[in-house]
């Protein structure tokens, strides 16, 4: 949560780079706005002073403010786009926060847990506070250390030293970026349990919550470790720990194209990302098996013997990623015969779970920064478990702290509601399941090859659904006045139903719930009244036909009570027509792989309904893309 950008260019070299801090920081904020959009702010150092502007609401409000009241040209700046934690989304609570008589500006992502105690201390010293934020306390602490403990001595890297001393006193999770009027060529940053990446340029350097903060300028990035401080100037990047000991970061090359983080002609990122899904699945499959259908997950780098000894798998994730985990559970248990639990990360470590060295933890996270999942993975590691991360964000914290990573190659997902990452996560989890089955001999090579061949056909089948999206879009738009929509599914269709409901809640702000269709008669059927829309994800009539028949009975049950039924069924399943107001057909595919198809119409429906209500589908209210607080 919260997007952070920092920039230092070379005043002499500016002619070469042609970059003004304001432009670089604003461009970075535009790309990072998906991380939080309650308010935004920017500070630059120019002519020996700090100038800053901040505004509640989306980035456009800040841009309007900057047009009305421009900032001076500068080569040093920081910027922030906020997802409110302490204090509401007001101008006053927006970052940057100033200290040291307005000579220091600070921005922050995370939560300072001991802010109340620090604030009391600072109030005792006569510091006045203007906002309700913990960030202003951190700014005041940094300013106080710089001014009163180090006596404003900037000759020996005063701001860096002050940051080290401040971080030694801060508890919680934070990324901090600071600039000081006395040190106009420097941005100092710190991180603990919160993301921060350095971008390396020529005669300029960058900081960002993730690489999209500077992707327009450089592809060279440096990962920082936990509890590190980094000081950037136009020509240098110096890293230390919180006590001043030199430290090193790990350089890597960003392999995605900035154009992949643009809307590509679609009205929203979400619509574009729904249409990216054939490619997201394809890219996630590519290069992971040989022509004999043998999986070659070299990147897993966990001793195969250890994987063979796994006697339990626990999938840890939140939200949509947890639904991907629930889909994966069906496949992994079926293919590998290993008991697999799926647990919401934030519930996991508080219930004293049974985890040992034979447990394989599979975390699933698009961002790789979700704090709840990170903490759960750390806890599991402490108990001796092996940890594999399924993640979409190269270099992010969860894969870095896991024993192994299987990247989903969905490309950057900008819309806050997850779509293409979900399908890519399911795909990656299937690959992991098949790999374990191969390793442990649970499946014949020919069977694995067949499943891989079926997976290989999925991108074209998703495309087929997208090519025929008109009908579901129309239905979504026509249902803009719906007050509540229910979703039913069974087997792998159950997590799909829950994902369909989540998309609708997030985007259209209406009551939506996903149920296991078999659970209906145990309570939820009481919700059904005349005209209640109910989506039903119907399993294939081929193979597990008993399940198909049961779901058809469930449709009849709700229909008999007045529900308006909307059915997602497999091509050729004519049995459902008699009981459905609307039927959307998806191409034939093996049952376990069906979620890769049946989810797509539900995404399109939520998008269309929310768009018809005039809502911003990329940035739904109250949400942020990357949830970096617990
Ligand atoms: C819903 C959504 C969220 C995320 C959840 C986990 O559309 O995007 O529910 O799935 O916050 O995020 P990651 O996958 O980044 O850990």
mmCIF file of N, CA, C and O in Angstrom, residues 66-98:
data_model
loop_
_atom_site.group_PDB
_atom_site.id
_atom_site.type_symbol
_atom_site.label_atom_id
_atom_site.label_comp_id
_atom_site.label_asym_id
_atom_site.label_seq_id
_atom_site.Cartn_x
_atom_site.Cartn_y
_atom_site.Cartn_z
ATOM 1 N N UNK A 66 -0.745 21.374 -8.645
ATOM 2 C CA UNK A 66 0.580 21.766 -9.150
ATOM 3 C C UNK A 66 0.450 22.748 -10.316
ATOM 4 O O UNK A 66 1.307 23.608 -10.502
ATOM 5 N N UNK A 67 -0.630 22.591 -11.087
ATOM 6 C CA UNK A 67 -0.826 23.555 -12.190
ATOM 7 C C UNK A 67 -1.177 24.925 -11.630
ATOM 8 O O UNK A 67 -0.692 25.954 -12.093
ATOM 9 N N UNK A 68 -1.992 24.913 -10.566
ATOM 10 C CA UNK A 68 -2.388 26.197 -9.967
ATOM 11 C C UNK A 68 -1.223 26.820 -9.214
ATOM 12 O O UNK A 68 -1.088 28.047 -9.149
ATOM 13 N N UNK A 69 -0.377 25.977 -8.665
ATOM 14 C CA UNK A 69 0.706 26.479 -7.820
ATOM 15 C C UNK A 69 1.969 25.666 -8.116
ATOM 16 O O UNK A 69 2.299 24.719 -7.404
ATOM 17 N N UNK A 70 2.680 26.013 -9.205
ATOM 18 C CA UNK A 70 3.788 25.161 -9.667
ATOM 19 C C UNK A 70 4.944 25.084 -8.669
ATOM 20 O O UNK A 70 5.147 26.015 -7.884
ATOM 21 N N UNK A 71 5.659 23.985 -8.743
ATOM 22 C CA UNK A 71 6.867 23.817 -7.931
ATOM 23 C C UNK A 71 8.071 24.294 -8.740
ATOM 24 O O UNK A 71 8.050 24.229 -9.976
ATOM 25 N N UNK A 72 9.129 24.720 -8.063
ATOM 26 C CA UNK A 72 10.324 25.136 -8.812
ATOM 27 C C UNK A 72 10.999 23.950 -9.498
ATOM 28 O O UNK A 72 10.825 22.807 -9.072
ATOM 29 N N UNK A 73 11.789 24.244 -10.530
ATOM 30 C CA UNK A 73 12.605 23.196 -11.181
ATOM 31 C C UNK A 73 13.564 22.625 -10.162
ATOM 32 O O UNK A 73 14.093 23.359 -9.318
ATOM 33 N N UNK A 74 13.794 21.343 -10.244
ATOM 34 C CA UNK A 74 14.678 20.720 -9.260
ATOM 35 C C UNK A 74 15.182 19.393 -9.807
ATOM 36 O O UNK A 74 14.571 18.819 -10.711
ATOM 37 N N UNK A 75 16.290 18.904 -9.228
ATOM 38 C CA UNK A 75 16.750 17.566 -9.621
ATOM 39 C C UNK A 75 16.658 16.580 -8.458
ATOM 40 O O UNK A 75 17.137 15.456 -8.564
ATOM 41 N N UNK A 76 16.041 17.005 -7.361
ATOM 42 C CA UNK A 76 15.901 16.099 -6.217
ATOM 43 C C UNK A 76 14.456 16.151 -5.731
ATOM 44 O O UNK A 76 13.952 17.232 -5.404
ATOM 45 N N UNK A 77 13.806 14.995 -5.678
ATOM 46 C CA UNK A 77 12.411 15.031 -5.236
ATOM 47 C C UNK A 77 11.922 13.689 -4.734
ATOM 48 O O UNK A 77 12.507 12.637 -5.016
ATOM 49 N N UNK A 78 10.839 13.747 -3.966
ATOM 50 C CA UNK A 78 10.174 12.527 -3.498
ATOM 51 C C UNK A 78 8.669 12.689 -3.693
ATOM 52 O O UNK A 78 8.166 13.816 -3.703
ATOM 53 N N UNK A 79 7.972 11.578 -3.875
ATOM 54 C CA UNK A 79 6.525 11.666 -4.068
ATOM 55 C C UNK A 79 5.832 10.457 -3.485
ATOM 56 O O UNK A 79 6.425 9.382 -3.324
ATOM 57 N N UNK A 80 4.553 10.640 -3.177
ATOM 58 C CA UNK A 80 3.820 9.623 -2.421
ATOM 59 C C UNK A 80 2.382 9.556 -2.883
ATOM 60 O O UNK A 80 1.755 10.579 -3.144
ATOM 61 N N UNK A 81 1.848 8.372 -3.006
ATOM 62 C CA UNK A 81 0.422 8.220 -3.232
ATOM 63 C C UNK A 81 -0.078 7.293 -2.136
ATOM 64 O O UNK A 81 0.504 6.245 -1.876
ATOM 65 N N UNK A 82 -1.134 7.718 -1.422
ATOM 66 C CA UNK A 82 -1.414 7.151 -0.091
ATOM 67 C C UNK A 82 -2.622 6.223 -0.050
ATOM 68 O O UNK A 82 -3.612 6.465 -0.738
ATOM 69 N N UNK A 83 -2.523 5.216 0.785
ATOM 70 C CA UNK A 83 -3.666 4.418 1.219
ATOM 71 C C UNK A 83 -3.706 4.616 2.729
ATOM 72 O O UNK A 83 -2.802 4.193 3.450
ATOM 73 N N UNK A 84 -4.743 5.335 3.199
ATOM 74 C CA UNK A 84 -4.740 5.832 4.576
ATOM 75 C C UNK A 84 -4.724 4.712 5.607
ATOM 76 O O UNK A 84 -5.474 3.751 5.498
ATOM 77 N N UNK A 85 -3.854 4.847 6.590
ATOM 78 C CA UNK A 85 -3.898 3.970 7.770
ATOM 79 C C UNK A 85 -4.198 4.852 8.988
ATOM 80 O O UNK A 85 -5.297 4.867 9.488
ATOM 81 N N UNK A 86 -3.209 5.660 9.422
ATOM 82 C CA UNK A 86 -3.442 6.560 10.557
ATOM 83 C C UNK A 86 -3.977 7.887 10.042
ATOM 84 O O UNK A 86 -3.262 8.629 9.386
ATOM 85 N N UNK A 87 -5.221 8.195 10.371
ATOM 86 C CA UNK A 87 -5.792 9.481 9.947
ATOM 87 C C UNK A 87 -6.447 9.363 8.591
ATOM 88 O O UNK A 87 -5.937 8.670 7.700
ATOM 89 N N UNK A 88 -7.587 10.025 8.432
ATOM 90 C CA UNK A 88 -8.369 9.924 7.198
ATOM 91 C C UNK A 88 -7.653 10.534 5.998
ATOM 92 O O UNK A 88 -6.591 11.148 6.139
ATOM 93 N N UNK A 89 -8.257 10.371 4.816
ATOM 94 C CA UNK A 89 -7.618 10.868 3.591
ATOM 95 C C UNK A 89 -7.834 12.371 3.381
ATOM 96 O O UNK A 89 -8.581 12.779 2.515
ATOM 97 N N UNK A 90 -7.204 13.176 4.199
ATOM 98 C CA UNK A 90 -7.348 14.640 4.098
ATOM 99 C C UNK A 90 -6.063 15.250 3.533
ATOM 100 O O UNK A 90 -5.014 14.593 3.512
ATOM 101 N N UNK A 91 -6.141 16.514 3.150
ATOM 102 C CA UNK A 91 -4.930 17.222 2.690
ATOM 103 C C UNK A 91 -3.862 17.190 3.785
ATOM 104 O O UNK A 91 -2.683 16.969 3.531
ATOM 105 N N UNK A 92 -4.340 17.445 5.001
ATOM 106 C CA UNK A 92 -3.406 17.547 6.138
ATOM 107 C C UNK A 92 -2.660 16.238 6.385
ATOM 108 O O UNK A 92 -1.470 16.237 6.680
ATOM 109 N N UNK A 93 -3.386 15.120 6.247
ATOM 110 C CA UNK A 93 -2.749 13.822 6.525
ATOM 111 C C UNK A 93 -1.942 13.288 5.335
ATOM 112 O O UNK A 93 -1.211 12.310 5.476
ATOM 113 N N UNK A 94 -2.102 13.916 4.182
ATOM 114 C CA UNK A 94 -1.339 13.453 3.002
ATOM 115 C C UNK A 94 0.156 13.640 3.247
ATOM 116 O O UNK A 94 0.569 14.472 4.053
ATOM 117 N N UNK A 95 0.966 12.854 2.568
ATOM 118 C CA UNK A 95 2.422 12.980 2.674
ATOM 119 C C UNK A 95 2.895 13.878 1.529
ATOM 120 O O UNK A 95 2.212 13.919 0.514
ATOM 121 N N UNK A 96 4.004 14.538 1.586
ATOM 122 C CA UNK A 96 5.046 14.500 2.614
ATOM 123 C C UNK A 96 4.642 15.248 3.887
ATOM 124 O O UNK A 96 3.796 16.133 3.857
ATOM 125 N N UNK A 97 5.333 14.841 4.972
ATOM 126 C CA UNK A 97 5.223 15.593 6.228
ATOM 127 C C UNK A 97 6.553 16.295 6.458
ATOM 128 O O UNK A 97 7.614 15.743 6.168
ATOM 129 N N UNK A 98 6.442 17.500 6.969
ATOM 130 C CA UNK A 98 7.644 18.330 7.119
ATOM 131 C C UNK A 98 8.103 18.350 8.575
ATOM 132 O O UNK A 98 7.300 18.178 9.491
#
